[in-house]
């Protein structure tokens, strides 16, 4: 496992982290077995992964509880825990510049932090993040005051934000402001825009970057077929994300990426390329794919070998940039 500096902190974090949404259960990504999740977490930590990203809303706290179970069985090197507090109310995904006032009141942040600490069974959360960042938070800073107080009390070590899907530009001014230590953002072959403006600013400011959704909720693993959509249960988030013609269009683009990879190097898989794509930008501190079992873990670990994607292939992948609004599949997407 290769490690990278986590922004301006003194932390050395594994460049591949453990995304904790899937292990929250609740049918978001199909059925999950808690015992297998704990076993996978312990094996991941044993193999060198030392950062886990979770949130209060993953399985309504169940992801944190499962991580807490695993931590009780772990007595070796420190595992960095990143969690998130969701706003009191989410704005509509299409709202461009929502108000920040009332989203993260001090009492709400404190209560959710205390609950997360209890579920995780830890004295302090290493990285506590706002689950949705709204740029007007640069004006209304109640959130910052609340997180600073929790930091002073030793309940969180550092804090940051998770940028809304489809809006990497929302994090630029915040990165310049010097108010946080980390930003989490969607970054993958289909959503390449963070590398254009956000990453350079984060790098200049010394902010850590967590790259989420490296597999585009599964499409960039490369195993989907035309029949896969019907295997998503009614409560599966992928059934919503890829409804209508989104699934067919995604599959067509995935096949085009596979063809590009085959023509360049037939020994490389799409899943491998998807992770290496994220790690090829030195601004990325850690990429956090979800994983539910030893097989998925092993596939992800193989990519941490210090080998970035060749510049020629990276250049070819630029043509597949296809930003779209995950959380509102009804949003019109320009044909590309």
Coordinates of C-alpha atoms in Angstrom, one line a residue:
X1 CA 0.0 0.0 0.0
X2 CA 1.2 3.5 -0.9
X3 CA 0.6 6.4 1.4
X4 CA 0.2 10.1 0.8
X5 CA 0.3 13.2 3.0
X6 CA -3.2 14.4 3.9
X7 CA -3.0 18.0 3.1
X8 CA -1.4 20.2 5.7
X9 CA -1.9 17.6 8.5
X10 CA 0.9 15.3 9.6
X11 CA -1.2 12.3 8.6
X12 CA 0.1 9.6 6.2
X13 CA -3.0 8.1 4.7
X14 CA -3.4 5.1 2.4
X15 CA -4.0 6.3 -1.1
X16 CA -6.9 3.9 -1.3
X17 CA -9.4 4.3 1.5
X18 CA -12.5 2.4 2.4
X19 CA -15.8 4.0 1.3
X20 CA -18.5 3.2 3.9
X21 CA -21.8 3.9 2.2
X22 CA -22.4 0.4 1.0
X23 CA -21.9 -1.3 4.4
X24 CA -24.6 0.9 5.8
X25 CA -27.1 -1.5 4.3
X26 CA -30.7 -0.4 4.1
X27 CA -31.0 -1.7 0.6
X28 CA -29.1 1.3 -0.9
X29 CA -26.8 -1.0 -2.8
X30 CA -28.6 -4.4 -2.3
X31 CA -28.3 -6.7 0.7
X32 CA -25.3 -6.4 3.0
X33 CA -24.1 -8.8 5.6
X34 CA -22.7 -7.1 8.7
X35 CA -20.4 -9.9 9.6
X36 CA -18.8 -9.9 6.2
X37 CA -18.5 -6.1 6.3
X38 CA -16.6 -6.3 9.6
X39 CA -14.4 -9.0 8.2
X40 CA -13.7 -7.0 5.1
X41 CA -12.9 -3.9 7.2
X42 CA -10.4 -5.8 9.3
X43 CA -8.8 -7.4 6.3
X44 CA -8.5 -4.0 4.7
X45 CA -6.8 -2.5 7.7
X46 CA -4.5 -5.5 7.9
X47 CA -3.5 -5.0 4.3
X48 CA -2.6 -1.3 4.9
X49 CA -5.8 0.7 4.3
X50 CA -5.9 3.2 7.2
X51 CA -8.7 5.6 6.3
X52 CA -12.5 4.9 6.3
X53 CA -15.1 7.4 5.1
X54 CA -18.6 7.1 6.4
X55 CA -21.5 9.4 7.4
X56 CA -24.5 9.6 9.8
X57 CA -26.9 9.1 6.9
X58 CA -25.3 5.9 5.5
X59 CA -27.9 3.4 6.7
X60 CA -29.2 5.9 9.2
X61 CA -26.0 5.5 11.2
X62 CA -25.6 1.8 10.6
X63 CA -22.4 2.2 8.6
X64 CA -20.8 3.9 11.6
X65 CA -22.1 1.2 13.9
X66 CA -20.5 -1.5 11.7
X67 CA -17.2 0.4 11.6
X68 CA -17.4 0.7 15.4
X69 CA -17.8 -3.1 15.6
X70 CA -14.7 -3.6 13.6
X71 CA -12.7 -1.0 15.6
X72 CA -13.5 -3.0 18.8
X73 CA -11.6 -5.9 17.3
X74 CA -8.7 -3.8 16.1
X75 CA -5.8 -3.1 18.3
X76 CA -3.0 -2.2 16.0
X77 CA -2.1 1.0 14.0
X78 CA -4.4 4.0 14.1
X79 CA -7.3 4.0 11.6
X80 CA -8.3 7.5 10.4
X81 CA -12.1 7.8 10.6
X82 CA -13.8 10.4 8.4
X83 CA -17.5 11.0 9.0
X84 CA -20.1 13.5 8.0
X85 CA -23.1 15.5 9.3
X86 CA -25.9 16.1 6.9
X87 CA -27.8 19.4 6.8
X88 CA -31.1 19.9 8.6
X89 CA -32.7 20.1 5.2
X90 CA -31.2 19.4 1.8
X91 CA -31.7 21.9 -1.0
X92 CA -33.1 20.6 -4.3
X93 CA -30.3 19.2 -6.4
X94 CA -30.9 21.8 -9.1
X95 CA -30.8 24.8 -6.8
X96 CA -27.7 26.7 -7.8
X97 CA -26.9 28.8 -4.8
X98 CA -28.9 27.7 -1.8
X99 CA -28.9 29.6 1.5
X100 CA -26.7 28.3 4.3
X101 CA -28.6 29.8 7.1
X102 CA -30.3 27.0 9.1
X103 CA -28.6 24.2 7.3
X104 CA -26.0 23.5 10.0
X105 CA -27.1 25.1 13.3
X106 CA -24.6 24.6 16.2
X107 CA -26.9 22.4 18.2
X108 CA -27.5 20.1 15.3
X109 CA -23.8 19.7 14.5
X110 CA -23.0 19.0 18.1
X111 CA -25.8 16.5 18.6
X112 CA -25.0 14.6 15.4
X113 CA -21.3 14.6 16.3
X114 CA -22.0 13.1 19.7
X115 CA -24.2 10.4 18.2
X116 CA -21.6 9.5 15.6
X117 CA -18.9 9.3 18.3
X118 CA -21.2 6.9 20.2
X119 CA -21.9 4.7 17.2
X120 CA -18.2 4.6 16.2
X121 CA -17.1 4.0 19.8
X122 CA -14.2 6.5 19.5
X123 CA -13.2 9.5 21.6
X124 CA -12.6 11.7 18.5
X125 CA -13.5 11.7 14.8
X126 CA -10.4 12.4 12.8
X127 CA -12.1 14.2 10.0
X128 CA -15.6 15.6 10.4
X129 CA -17.2 16.9 7.2
X130 CA -20.3 18.8 6.3
X131 CA -22.1 16.3 4.0
X132 CA -23.2 19.1 1.7
X133 CA -21.4 22.3 1.1
X134 CA -23.2 25.5 0.0
X135 CA -21.0 28.5 -1.0
X136 CA -23.1 31.0 1.1
X137 CA -21.4 29.3 4.0
X138 CA -18.5 31.7 3.4
X139 CA -20.9 34.4 4.7
X140 CA -22.9 32.5 7.3
X141 CA -20.2 30.8 9.4
X142 CA -22.2 29.2 12.2
X143 CA -21.0 25.8 10.9
X144 CA -17.4 26.9 11.2
X145 CA -17.8 28.2 14.8
X146 CA -19.5 24.9 15.8
X147 CA -16.8 22.7 14.2
X148 CA -14.0 24.8 15.7
X149 CA -15.5 24.4 19.2
X150 CA -15.8 20.6 18.7
X151 CA -12.1 20.6 17.6
X152 CA -11.1 22.6 20.7
X153 CA -13.0 20.1 22.9
X154 CA -11.1 17.2 21.3
X155 CA -14.2 15.6 19.8
X156 CA -12.9 16.1 16.2
X157 CA -9.3 16.4 15.0
X158 CA -9.8 18.2 11.7
X159 CA -12.9 19.2 9.6
X160 CA -13.8 19.7 6.0
X161 CA -16.7 19.5 3.5
X162 CA -18.1 17.2 0.9
X163 CA -18.9 19.1 -2.3
X164 CA -22.3 18.5 -3.9
X165 CA -22.5 16.2 -6.9
X166 CA -22.2 18.1 -10.2
X167 CA -20.8 21.3 -8.6
X168 CA -17.0 21.0 -8.1
X169 CA -16.8 24.8 -8.7
X170 CA -18.5 25.3 -5.3
X171 CA -15.3 24.3 -3.5
X172 CA -12.9 26.8 -5.2
X173 CA -13.5 29.9 -3.1
X174 CA -13.7 27.8 0.1
X175 CA -10.3 26.2 -0.7
X176 CA -8.9 29.7 -1.1
X177 CA -10.4 30.8 2.3
X178 CA -8.3 28.6 4.5
X179 CA -11.2 27.6 6.7
X180 CA -10.9 23.8 6.4
X181 CA -8.4 21.0 6.0
X182 CA -10.1 18.7 3.4
X183 CA -12.6 18.6 0.5
X184 CA -14.4 15.5 -0.7
X185 CA -15.6 15.6 -4.3
X186 CA -16.9 13.3 -7.1
X187 CA -14.0 12.5 -9.4
X188 CA -13.8 9.8 -12.0
X189 CA -13.5 9.3 -15.8
X190 CA -17.0 10.7 -16.3
X191 CA -16.5 13.7 -13.9
X192 CA -13.1 15.1 -14.6
X193 CA -13.9 18.8 -14.0
X194 CA -12.4 18.9 -10.4
X195 CA -8.9 18.6 -12.0
X196 CA -9.4 21.7 -14.1
X197 CA -9.8 24.4 -11.3
X198 CA -10.6 22.9 -7.9
X199 CA -7.5 20.6 -7.6
X200 CA -4.9 23.2 -8.4
X201 CA -6.4 25.5 -5.7
X202 CA -6.6 22.7 -3.2
X203 CA -3.0 21.9 -3.9
X204 CA -1.9 25.5 -3.6
X205 CA -3.8 25.9 -0.3
X206 CA -2.6 22.6 1.1
X207 CA -6.0 21.0 1.3
X208 CA -6.4 17.3 1.4
X209 CA -8.7 15.8 -1.3
X210 CA -10.9 12.8 -1.0
X211 CA -12.0 11.5 -4.4
X212 CA -15.3 9.8 -4.1
X213 CA -17.4 7.7 -6.6
X214 CA -14.4 6.5 -8.6
X215 CA -16.5 3.8 -10.2
X216 CA -19.5 6.0 -11.1
X217 CA -21.7 4.0 -8.7
X218 CA -20.6 0.8 -10.4
X219 CA -20.7 1.5 -14.1
X220 CA -16.9 2.0 -14.3
X221 CA -16.1 -1.4 -12.8
X222 CA -17.0 -2.7 -16.3
X223 CA -19.2 -5.7 -15.3
X224 CA -22.6 -4.3 -16.3
X225 CA -24.7 -5.8 -19.1
X226 CA -27.9 -4.6 -20.7
X227 CA -29.8 -6.8 -18.2
X228 CA -28.0 -5.4 -15.1
X229 CA -30.5 -2.6 -14.5
X230 CA -33.3 -5.0 -13.8
X231 CA -31.3 -6.6 -11.0
X232 CA -31.4 -3.3 -9.0
X233 CA -34.0 -3.6 -6.3
X234 CA -36.6 -0.8 -5.9
X235 CA -34.7 0.8 -3.0
X236 CA -31.3 0.6 -4.7
X237 CA -30.0 4.1 -5.4
X238 CA -28.7 2.9 -8.8
X239 CA -32.2 2.3 -9.9
X240 CA -32.9 6.0 -9.4
X241 CA -29.6 7.3 -10.7
X242 CA -29.7 5.4 -13.9
X243 CA -33.4 5.3 -14.7
X244 CA -34.9 6.2 -18.1
X245 CA -32.3 6.2 -20.8
X246 CA -29.4 7.0 -18.4
X247 CA -28.5 3.4 -18.0
X248 CA -28.3 2.6 -21.8
X249 CA -26.4 5.8 -22.5
X250 CA -24.0 5.0 -19.7
X251 CA -23.4 1.5 -20.9
X252 CA -22.7 2.8 -24.4
X253 CA -20.0 5.2 -23.1
X254 CA -18.5 2.5 -20.8
X255 CA -18.1 0.2 -23.8
X256 CA -16.4 3.0 -25.7
X257 CA -14.0 3.4 -22.8
X258 CA -13.3 -0.3 -22.7
X259 CA -12.5 -0.2 -26.4
X260 CA -10.0 2.6 -25.9
X261 CA -8.3 0.7 -23.1
X262 CA -8.1 -2.5 -25.2
X263 CA -6.5 -0.7 -28.0
X264 CA -3.9 0.8 -25.7
X265 CA -3.2 -2.2 -23.4
X266 CA -5.4 -5.3 -23.5
X267 CA -4.1 -6.4 -20.1
X268 CA -5.7 -3.5 -18.3
X269 CA -9.2 -3.7 -16.9
X270 CA -11.7 -0.9 -16.8
X271 CA -11.9 -1.0 -12.9
X272 CA -8.1 -0.8 -12.7
X273 CA -8.0 2.2 -15.1
X274 CA -10.8 3.9 -13.2
X275 CA -8.9 3.8 -9.9
X276 CA -5.5 4.7 -11.5
X277 CA -7.2 7.6 -13.2
X278 CA -8.1 9.1 -9.8
X279 CA -4.6 8.4 -8.3
X280 CA -2.8 9.9 -11.3
X281 CA -3.6 13.4 -10.1
X282 CA -1.2 14.2 -7.2
X283 CA -3.7 16.6 -5.7
X284 CA -5.8 13.5 -4.7
X285 CA -4.9 12.4 -1.1
X286 CA -7.1 9.4 -1.1
X287 CA -9.6 7.7 -3.3
X288 CA -12.5 6.0 -1.5
X289 CA -14.2 3.2 -3.4
X290 CA -16.9 1.2 -1.7
X291 CA -16.1 -2.5 -1.1
X292 CA -18.2 -5.2 0.6
X293 CA -16.1 -8.3 0.4
X294 CA -12.6 -9.7 0.1
X295 CA -12.8 -10.0 -3.7
X296 CA -13.6 -6.3 -4.1
X297 CA -10.9 -5.4 -1.6
X298 CA -8.2 -7.4 -3.4
X299 CA -9.1 -5.9 -6.7
X300 CA -8.7 -2.4 -5.3
X301 CA -5.5 -3.1 -3.4
X302 CA -3.7 -4.2 -6.6
X303 CA -3.9 -0.7 -7.9
X304 CA -1.8 0.8 -5.1
X305 CA 1.6 0.1 -6.7
X306 CA 2.8 3.6 -7.5
X307 CA 2.1 3.3 -11.2
X308 CA 0.1 6.2 -12.6
X309 CA -1.7 5.8 -15.9
X310 CA 0.5 6.6 -18.9
X311 CA 0.1 10.1 -20.1
X312 CA -1.0 9.0 -23.5
X313 CA -3.9 7.0 -22.1
X314 CA -4.9 9.8 -19.7
X315 CA -5.1 12.1 -22.7
X316 CA -7.3 9.7 -24.5
X317 CA -9.6 9.4 -21.5
X318 CA -10.3 13.2 -21.5
X319 CA -12.8 12.7 -24.3
X320 CA -15.0 10.7 -21.9
X321 CA -15.7 13.6 -19.5
X322 CA -19.5 13.5 -19.1
X323 CA -20.7 15.5 -16.0
X324 CA -24.3 14.9 -15.0
X325 CA -26.4 15.3 -11.9
X326 CA -26.5 12.0 -10.1
X327 CA -29.0 12.9 -7.5
X328 CA -31.6 14.2 -9.9
X329 CA -31.8 11.8 -12.9
X330 CA -34.6 13.9 -14.3
X331 CA -32.2 16.7 -15.1
X332 CA -31.7 17.1 -18.8
X333 CA -28.3 16.2 -20.0
X334 CA -26.9 17.5 -23.2
X335 CA -26.1 14.6 -25.6
X336 CA -22.4 14.1 -26.1

